[in-house]
């Protein structure tokens, strides 16, 4: 193995994989370290039953290679996890990416050396590699959040986390299962676990809004049409706020301007259509609480009409702003609570007290089961970065630099950490977009920057405290114009006790891309190059 490379990359998900492709175009040596045994990132780890993407298949794929996007055949409207993983493996084979990836290897530290302007990357296998540049392609939802409950070690049954699911699957037949959480991962897995388990008890802290995905076999005529104009289709998607959904009909008026009958009919149409289009019927759901209340009430009405037991329906009724946590897409989620073998326990006013040998205690009552599933999400956007001992100038750690919350410029770099790049880091649109579109844009920006530095014989690039302070303020000012900060979402770090409350993703992909391009046109404005 080479001891010195141009670019060291952490993570072999879609971001790390594309970084190899771009580094090779620049004729640069690249080494990727990946904790898993194969490529795929999120889609390698999240193998829980029912895992599938909530962005449509024809959109959730690389756009950089026309032959690749023509040859790959998706089978469903929303691709299931095994198919996305197969796609990632296909890309790795097609571009012979694995020869630059060291699998089953976790990066434990990355330290900047100010004498040589290089990074020293050390792994848990004691590999030590020096690199001119380090790229963290560690993913936004890759560090499992396992809340600490007292007595957790005493539970005698099997324990799983949706984000770290066993490769050979889990057989729930004949088992009593306890599942904590009702976010997207829970909402996808609950209907399937319920079909297999003897009994499923769901522990819900906050009820989520979910709308039908209406997943189905892919419409082959639609695929044919998209493939006949793929570059144009991608371009149209990149012009959307979330870099996806150019085919979604977007209402351009306020929900408050429509009559109640018109609104209700429109909500019904969109409920039947399925997917994120549901929240696009009017243009002010995430801007005005009174508009938001109208569509939130429609979903509550649906829950009441689907769930037969009124007490269970009442518990499932979300009260927060719809959309300020990521909207969940489901297949039979609310219907699952009509099954005799499924029960729901609220743990909001009476939180989980402790885990016992055979279950867990809530409000003095022990709920028993054989298997415990944590569907408790992730330490999002910063978790995987902060698990690594990253040190920049003067040995300052990233954890110290970010003690009050992540500070970046454009979500790609942090002051004091020269030649260090993050793909879809905090402060970039990332999780509010089709991730693969964001990843492509980021990796291209980063590798263009590296190319610029090489051609101009520059050895160091880093942002300034001033640039990043302005950027963080901008990201939060944009969020504050919306209803996003109104609930305790992982966008704000609010799901992890003690995590600073900062709105991390930037809303608005096209504006962000314009800004990134403008920064380059102005000679990497906001960065210092030496
Ligand atoms: P999540 O949305 O953060 O949900 C975690 C769940 O665990 C929440 O219901 C949370 O309750 C609960 N929880 C956490 N700590 C708890 C505690 N101490 N006691 C009781 N309950 C607790 O995580 P996720 O479902 O894994 O989804 C994360 C994100 O991944 C999604 O928002 C989405 O962006 C992405 N994702 C996408 C898909 C898809 O493409 N379809 C599927 C899965 C995930 P609170 O709400 O009260 O915090």
XYZ file of C-alpha atoms and ligand atoms in Angstrom:
578
model
C 0.000 0.000 0.000
C 1.254 3.480 -0.853
C 2.303 5.466 2.193
C 1.749 8.807 0.487
C -1.139 9.815 -1.773
C -2.529 13.005 -3.230
C -6.008 12.516 -1.760
C -7.057 10.420 1.236
C -10.799 9.809 1.426
C -12.840 8.557 4.352
C -15.898 6.548 3.320
C -16.840 4.535 0.224
C -20.483 5.505 -0.141
C -21.658 7.437 -3.181
C -19.444 10.407 -2.222
C -16.212 8.456 -1.732
C -16.834 6.433 -4.890
C -17.308 9.516 -7.058
C -14.208 11.128 -5.528
C -12.162 8.222 -6.935
C -13.630 8.794 -10.401
C -12.785 12.522 -10.303
C -9.316 12.040 -8.772
C -8.408 9.662 -11.569
C -9.483 12.248 -14.147
C -6.938 14.579 -12.536
C -4.319 11.829 -12.602
C -4.053 11.986 -8.843
C -3.435 9.115 -6.493
C -6.321 8.427 -4.144
C -6.844 6.077 -1.212
C -10.287 5.480 0.271
C -10.787 3.939 3.706
C -14.087 2.227 4.405
C -15.234 0.592 7.634
C -17.628 -1.773 5.805
C -16.653 -4.734 3.673
C -17.987 -3.187 0.471
C -19.145 0.055 -1.137
C -22.579 1.656 -0.622
C -22.353 3.675 2.607
C -25.871 4.318 3.917
C -27.217 1.547 1.713
C -24.574 -0.870 2.961
C -25.497 -0.348 6.625
C -29.270 0.320 6.557
C -30.544 -3.182 5.688
C -33.560 -3.195 7.976
C -36.778 -4.721 6.598
C -38.561 -2.327 4.263
C -35.618 0.060 3.771
C -36.065 1.978 0.566
C -35.318 5.415 -0.784
C -37.895 8.191 -0.633
C -36.559 9.848 -3.794
C -37.727 8.180 -7.017
C -35.325 5.647 -8.567
C -34.786 7.454 -11.873
C -33.589 10.465 -9.869
C -31.626 8.785 -7.070
C -28.626 7.721 -9.156
C -25.408 9.188 -10.561
C -25.738 11.530 -13.522
C -22.053 11.891 -14.396
C -21.950 9.095 -16.958
C -24.557 8.892 -19.705
C -23.857 5.224 -20.526
C -24.257 4.308 -16.846
C -27.593 6.052 -16.514
C -28.835 4.489 -19.740
C -27.820 0.930 -18.913
C -29.053 0.645 -15.322
C -32.612 -0.693 -14.955
C -34.591 0.142 -11.813
C -37.527 -2.112 -11.010
C -39.627 -0.015 -8.611
C -40.810 3.592 -8.323
C -38.792 3.870 -5.076
C -35.788 1.576 -5.065
C -35.468 -0.902 -2.204
C -32.179 -0.982 -0.285
C -30.887 -4.227 -1.887
C -31.312 -2.727 -5.362
C -29.522 0.522 -4.463
C -26.692 -1.492 -2.930
C -26.507 -3.581 -6.132
C -26.357 -0.334 -8.110
C -23.460 0.935 -5.976
C -21.668 -2.388 -6.500
C -22.321 -2.183 -10.233
C -20.746 1.288 -10.342
C -17.744 0.014 -8.364
C -17.291 -2.841 -10.862
C -17.858 -0.727 -13.935
C -15.264 1.884 -12.978
C -12.969 -0.572 -11.186
C -13.193 1.513 -8.023
C -12.383 -1.144 -5.421
C -8.660 -1.156 -6.206
C -8.422 2.281 -4.565
C -10.517 1.321 -1.520
C -9.274 -0.335 1.629
C -12.287 -2.065 3.191
C -12.863 -3.154 6.796
C -10.707 -0.237 7.872
C -11.844 2.600 10.093
C -9.989 5.914 10.108
C -9.244 6.826 13.714
C -7.356 10.084 13.248
C -6.401 12.713 10.686
C -3.838 15.311 11.721
C -2.585 18.303 9.721
C 1.170 18.799 9.660
C 1.956 22.529 9.345
C 5.586 21.939 8.272
C 4.715 19.868 5.242
C 1.129 21.042 4.632
C 0.012 17.438 4.524
C -2.455 15.307 6.433
C -1.492 12.155 8.294
C -4.333 9.673 8.328
C -4.191 6.726 10.729
C -6.497 3.713 10.703
C -7.549 1.095 13.213
C -5.286 -1.317 11.318
C -2.356 1.020 12.126
C -1.937 2.133 8.528
C -0.405 5.585 8.383
C -0.875 7.493 5.156
C 0.128 11.042 4.309
C -1.944 13.022 1.847
C -1.995 16.526 0.388
C -5.744 16.607 0.793
C -8.199 14.778 2.970
C -11.826 14.376 1.933
C -14.407 13.298 4.487
C -17.089 11.420 2.574
C -18.494 10.089 5.823
C -22.202 10.630 5.092
C -24.839 12.649 6.905
C -26.797 9.772 8.456
C -24.097 7.259 9.260
C -23.467 7.473 12.981
C -26.174 5.478 14.785
C -27.881 7.255 17.679
C -28.326 4.801 20.534
C -29.917 6.644 23.444
C -28.480 5.602 26.760
C -31.072 3.816 28.914
C -30.068 2.548 32.296
C -29.994 -1.225 32.459
C -29.454 -1.527 28.687
C -26.767 -4.199 29.197
C -29.093 -6.358 31.266
C -31.478 -7.179 28.387
C -31.008 -10.871 27.595
C -32.526 -10.944 24.082
C -31.110 -9.830 20.729
C -30.672 -6.100 20.156
C -30.533 -4.369 16.755
C -30.258 -0.810 15.417
C -31.916 -0.092 12.062
C -28.787 1.733 10.880
C -26.475 -1.203 11.667
C -28.598 -4.130 10.527
C -27.075 -7.645 10.288
C -26.170 -8.708 6.742
C -27.942 -12.034 6.972
C -31.221 -10.462 8.121
C -33.273 -11.160 11.228
C -35.994 -13.780 11.553
C -38.714 -12.371 13.783
C -41.082 -15.320 13.453
C -42.447 -16.468 16.786
C -40.711 -13.537 18.519
C -42.119 -10.739 20.636
C -40.450 -7.556 19.455
C -40.070 -4.163 21.117
C -39.202 -1.276 18.792
C -38.204 2.220 19.937
C -38.845 5.105 17.549
C -41.367 6.244 14.955
C -39.196 8.108 12.412
C -38.682 7.111 8.750
C -36.729 3.912 9.547
C -39.366 2.753 12.031
C -42.235 3.652 9.731
C -40.733 1.560 6.925
C -39.815 -1.428 9.098
C -42.849 -1.629 11.440
C -45.337 -2.977 8.823
C -42.924 -5.730 7.779
C -41.767 -6.707 11.265
C -45.438 -6.847 12.296
C -46.141 -9.377 9.539
C -43.446 -11.706 10.846
C -43.353 -11.240 14.586
C -45.612 -12.912 17.123
C -46.151 -9.498 18.678
C -44.738 -6.023 18.100
C -44.789 -3.253 20.699
C -43.878 0.186 19.333
C -42.575 2.807 21.783
C -43.375 6.262 20.416
C -41.986 9.520 21.829
C -43.225 11.852 19.063
C -45.866 10.872 16.520
C -44.626 11.453 12.948
C -46.507 12.614 9.902
C -46.466 9.968 7.216
C -48.063 9.895 3.779
C -48.404 6.917 1.434
C -45.400 6.306 -0.817
C -47.587 4.445 -3.353
C -44.561 2.458 -4.346
C -45.118 0.188 -7.334
C -43.326 -1.474 -10.212
C -41.584 1.183 -12.210
C -43.544 2.669 -15.100
C -41.519 1.539 -18.124
C -42.959 4.227 -20.413
C -41.879 6.864 -17.913
C -38.374 5.375 -17.758
C -38.194 5.358 -21.550
C -39.188 8.992 -21.652
C -36.660 9.988 -18.957
C -33.868 8.058 -20.665
C -34.623 9.767 -23.960
C -33.767 13.108 -22.298
C -31.756 12.248 -19.200
C -29.367 15.260 -19.216
C -32.292 17.669 -19.616
C -34.229 15.816 -16.877
C -31.257 16.067 -14.491
C -30.850 19.749 -15.264
C -34.506 20.404 -14.468
C -34.125 18.540 -11.161
C -31.038 20.541 -10.218
C -33.158 23.658 -10.546
C -35.512 22.480 -7.793
C -35.003 23.543 -4.163
C -34.268 19.939 -3.195
C -32.548 18.963 -6.482
C -35.344 16.496 -7.206
C -38.957 16.334 -8.271
C -39.053 18.484 -11.414
C -42.074 16.468 -12.525
C -44.003 17.269 -9.348
C -46.824 19.767 -9.908
C -46.079 22.614 -7.526
C -48.854 24.917 -6.472
C -47.919 28.579 -6.745
C -50.544 30.016 -4.434
C -51.271 30.061 -0.740
C -53.300 27.254 0.802
C -55.298 30.013 2.486
C -56.515 31.375 -0.855
C -58.277 28.160 -1.839
C -61.777 27.257 -0.667
C -62.055 24.418 1.800
C -63.550 22.123 -0.899
C -60.775 22.919 -3.401
C -58.100 22.356 -0.772
C -59.556 19.083 0.453
C -59.899 17.756 -3.114
C -56.309 18.718 -3.859
C -55.037 17.039 -0.674
C -56.992 13.887 -1.571
C -55.519 13.816 -5.099
C -52.004 14.140 -3.698
C -52.618 11.538 -0.981
C -53.596 9.110 -3.762
C -50.584 10.110 -5.887
C -48.180 9.399 -3.011
C -44.713 10.706 -2.203
C -43.337 14.145 -1.396
C -45.694 15.735 -3.944
C -48.140 15.757 -1.050
C -46.548 18.858 0.431
C -46.324 20.725 -2.881
C -49.990 21.485 -3.456
C -49.622 25.059 -2.170
C -46.542 27.195 -1.758
C -46.632 28.215 1.888
C -46.790 25.092 4.036
C -43.310 25.658 5.382
C -43.678 29.420 5.595
C -46.981 29.949 7.421
C -48.269 28.062 10.415
C -51.922 28.741 9.495
C -51.362 27.196 6.044
C -49.439 24.309 7.585
C -52.282 23.604 10.030
C -54.643 22.962 7.108
C -52.589 20.177 5.555
C -51.580 18.780 8.973
C -55.272 18.473 9.875
C -55.916 16.558 6.637
C -53.303 13.948 7.632
C -54.791 13.706 11.122
C -58.181 13.138 9.503
C -56.644 10.303 7.446
C -55.129 8.727 10.565
C -58.522 8.843 12.286
C -60.153 7.195 9.283
C -57.514 4.436 8.954
C -56.828 3.452 12.573
C -59.836 1.652 14.036
C -59.083 1.971 17.750
C -59.773 5.639 18.648
C -57.274 5.642 21.537
C -54.469 4.335 19.296
C -55.454 6.799 16.558
C -55.251 9.604 19.100
C -51.743 8.560 20.131
C -50.625 8.447 16.487
C -51.815 12.016 15.898
C -48.818 14.286 15.266
C -49.073 17.775 16.694
C -45.954 19.502 15.359
C -45.624 21.408 12.088
C -45.839 18.980 9.161
C -42.577 18.965 7.186
C -40.328 20.496 9.827
C -39.133 16.965 10.539
C -38.585 15.054 7.338
C -41.930 13.824 6.054
C -42.127 10.016 6.193
C -43.361 7.953 3.247
C -44.929 4.641 4.117
C -46.560 1.490 2.863
C -49.315 0.516 5.271
C -47.892 2.174 8.397
C -51.085 3.426 10.039
C -52.978 0.295 8.901
C -50.453 -1.839 10.822
C -51.899 -0.561 14.105
C -55.169 -2.334 13.248
C -53.406 -5.700 13.597
C -54.082 -7.725 16.721
C -50.386 -8.401 17.227
C -49.313 -4.719 17.316
C -49.516 -2.327 20.252
C -48.410 1.248 20.714
C -46.998 2.723 23.907
C -46.471 6.471 24.243
C -43.184 7.420 25.905
C -43.511 11.206 25.685
C -44.883 12.305 29.030
C -43.598 9.098 30.647
C -40.223 8.388 29.021
C -38.590 4.968 28.996
C -37.353 4.558 32.593
C -34.935 1.710 32.093
C -34.309 -1.468 30.222
C -34.807 -4.703 32.118
C -33.685 -8.291 31.505
C -36.824 -9.009 29.499
C -38.079 -5.656 28.254
C -38.401 -2.087 29.404
C -40.205 -0.013 32.010
C -42.549 2.863 31.203
C -44.562 4.611 33.887
C -43.930 1.788 36.319
C -45.161 -0.890 33.880
C -42.814 -3.505 32.433
C -43.300 -4.301 28.745
C -41.655 -7.614 27.875
C -40.297 -8.940 24.575
C -37.591 -11.214 23.131
C -35.969 -8.796 20.674
C -35.306 -5.067 20.990
C -34.986 -2.856 17.897
C -33.609 0.657 18.152
C -35.070 2.740 15.302
C -33.659 5.791 17.032
C -31.930 7.456 14.107
C -28.559 9.094 13.828
C -26.203 11.649 15.269
C -26.751 13.401 11.959
C -24.304 15.422 9.867
C -21.586 15.761 12.515
C -21.582 12.379 14.317
C -19.291 10.468 11.978
C -16.840 13.374 11.634
C -16.539 13.911 15.362
C -15.898 10.222 16.039
C -12.567 10.702 14.254
C -9.743 12.540 16.001
C -9.409 15.321 13.409
C -6.803 17.971 14.227
C -5.946 21.052 12.219
C -3.520 23.900 12.879
C -1.897 24.029 16.349
C -3.305 20.573 17.056
C -6.810 21.993 17.572
C -9.431 19.259 17.321
C -12.534 19.566 15.172
C -14.545 18.677 18.282
C -13.163 21.783 20.016
C -13.609 23.987 16.950
C -17.240 22.833 16.775
C -17.993 22.811 20.507
C -20.873 25.291 19.994
C -22.087 23.553 16.827
C -20.596 22.927 13.398
C -19.073 25.947 11.679
C -18.167 25.684 8.014
C -17.935 27.769 4.903
C -20.204 26.362 2.168
C -20.275 23.107 4.119
C -16.951 22.128 2.545
C -14.236 23.463 4.856
C -13.644 24.800 8.369
C -11.154 27.510 9.394
C -7.968 26.067 10.885
C -8.310 22.821 8.915
C -6.448 23.511 5.659
C -6.789 21.170 2.677
C -9.603 19.350 4.429
C -12.881 18.965 2.579
C -16.240 17.583 3.637
C -18.696 16.208 1.089
C -22.199 17.398 1.963
C -21.001 18.762 5.278
C -23.105 20.829 7.703
C -23.956 24.145 6.052
C -24.589 22.570 2.633
C -28.041 21.591 1.284
C -27.210 17.850 1.630
C -30.048 16.139 3.536
C -32.674 18.523 2.174
C -31.865 17.389 -1.364
C -31.511 14.317 -3.518
C -28.197 13.342 -1.883
C -26.607 12.010 -5.060
C -27.095 15.326 -6.878
C -25.576 17.172 -3.915
C -22.694 14.711 -3.723
C -21.874 15.111 -7.418
C -21.897 18.898 -7.133
C -19.712 18.858 -4.011
C -17.179 16.338 -5.279
C -16.864 18.253 -8.557
C -16.361 21.542 -6.683
C -13.719 19.953 -4.416
C -11.787 18.230 -7.193
C -11.927 21.352 -9.395
C -10.447 23.235 -6.437
C -7.681 20.644 -6.039
C -6.990 20.893 -9.773
C -6.828 24.690 -9.536
C -4.349 24.432 -6.669
C -2.164 21.955 -8.485
C -2.100 23.980 -11.715
C -1.271 27.159 -9.778
C 1.310 25.477 -7.556
C -0.645 26.319 -4.432
C -0.122 24.165 -1.380
C -2.781 25.369 1.064
C -6.460 26.357 0.952
C -8.513 27.178 4.005
C -11.461 29.311 4.877
C -11.447 32.067 7.487
C -13.275 32.513 10.776
C -15.039 35.490 9.239
C -16.254 33.612 6.150
C -17.609 30.733 8.145
C -19.290 32.945 10.756
C -21.094 34.738 7.917
C -22.036 31.423 6.318
C -23.451 29.864 9.501
C -25.458 33.044 10.112
C -26.775 32.869 6.526
C -27.772 29.177 6.827
C -29.650 29.909 10.032
C -31.218 33.113 8.700
C -32.628 31.175 5.733
C -33.970 28.487 8.083
C -35.500 31.151 10.331
C -37.582 32.421 7.407
C -39.313 29.027 7.468
C -41.067 26.788 9.977
C -38.173 24.277 9.937
C -36.669 25.344 13.283
C -40.027 24.993 15.038
C -39.655 21.364 16.104
C -37.011 19.176 17.687
C -35.608 17.610 14.539
C -32.254 16.035 13.802
C -31.706 18.939 11.326
C -31.162 20.947 14.520
C -29.276 18.222 16.379
C -32.195 18.163 18.809
C -32.490 14.354 18.796
C -29.138 13.872 20.553
C -28.988 14.983 24.191
C -26.408 17.752 24.695
C -25.862 18.435 20.979
C -25.781 22.200 20.251
C -29.002 23.405 18.627
C -27.953 24.768 15.220
C -29.844 24.358 11.961
C -27.301 22.390 9.920
C -28.482 22.036 6.306
C -28.899 24.999 3.962
C -32.325 25.269 2.336
C -32.130 25.819 -1.429
C -29.899 23.820 -3.771
C -29.872 26.120 -6.859
C -28.934 29.238 -4.864
C -26.224 27.258 -3.118
C -24.753 26.056 -6.421
C -24.755 29.623 -7.756
C -22.908 30.751 -4.634
C -20.303 27.978 -4.953
C -19.697 28.934 -8.585
C -19.492 32.622 -7.721
C -16.888 31.866 -5.026
C -14.740 30.192 -7.686
C -15.264 32.992 -10.246
C -14.076 35.461 -7.592
C -10.820 33.576 -7.053
C -12.070 31.339 -4.234
C -13.527 34.253 -2.358
C -13.847 33.519 1.346
C -10.830 31.195 1.297
C -7.136 31.932 1.743
C -4.886 30.209 -0.775
C -1.131 30.056 -0.335
P -35.291 9.657 13.216
O -36.147 10.261 12.175
O -34.365 10.522 13.983
O -36.250 8.865 14.194
C -35.774 8.365 15.407
C -36.934 7.974 16.269
O -36.429 7.502 17.521
C -37.845 9.154 16.590
O -39.167 8.710 16.610
C -37.363 9.570 17.975
O -38.308 10.258 18.725
C -37.060 8.216 18.569
N -36.169 8.324 19.717
C -34.898 8.779 19.726
N -34.416 8.763 20.982
C -35.412 8.297 21.778
C -35.529 8.076 23.167
N -34.539 8.347 24.013
N -36.700 7.590 23.642
C -37.726 7.322 22.801
N -37.676 7.525 21.467
C -36.531 8.011 20.970
O -34.374 8.480 12.603
P -34.671 7.546 11.340
O -36.045 7.045 11.362
O -33.562 6.557 11.266
O -34.561 8.543 10.129
C -33.504 9.502 10.041
C -33.484 10.091 8.671
O -32.917 9.136 7.777
C -34.835 10.401 8.075
O -35.374 11.605 8.550
C -34.514 10.423 6.611
O -33.907 11.603 6.227
C -33.503 9.286 6.518
N -34.214 8.061 6.171
C -34.781 8.024 4.945
C -35.480 6.929 4.582
C -36.053 6.919 3.225
O -35.414 7.289 2.271
N -37.253 6.519 3.058
C -35.658 5.868 5.440
C -35.075 5.931 6.692
C -34.355 7.039 7.054
P -38.392 11.880 18.631
O -39.032 12.173 17.309
O -39.187 12.266 19.812
O -36.973 12.385 18.694
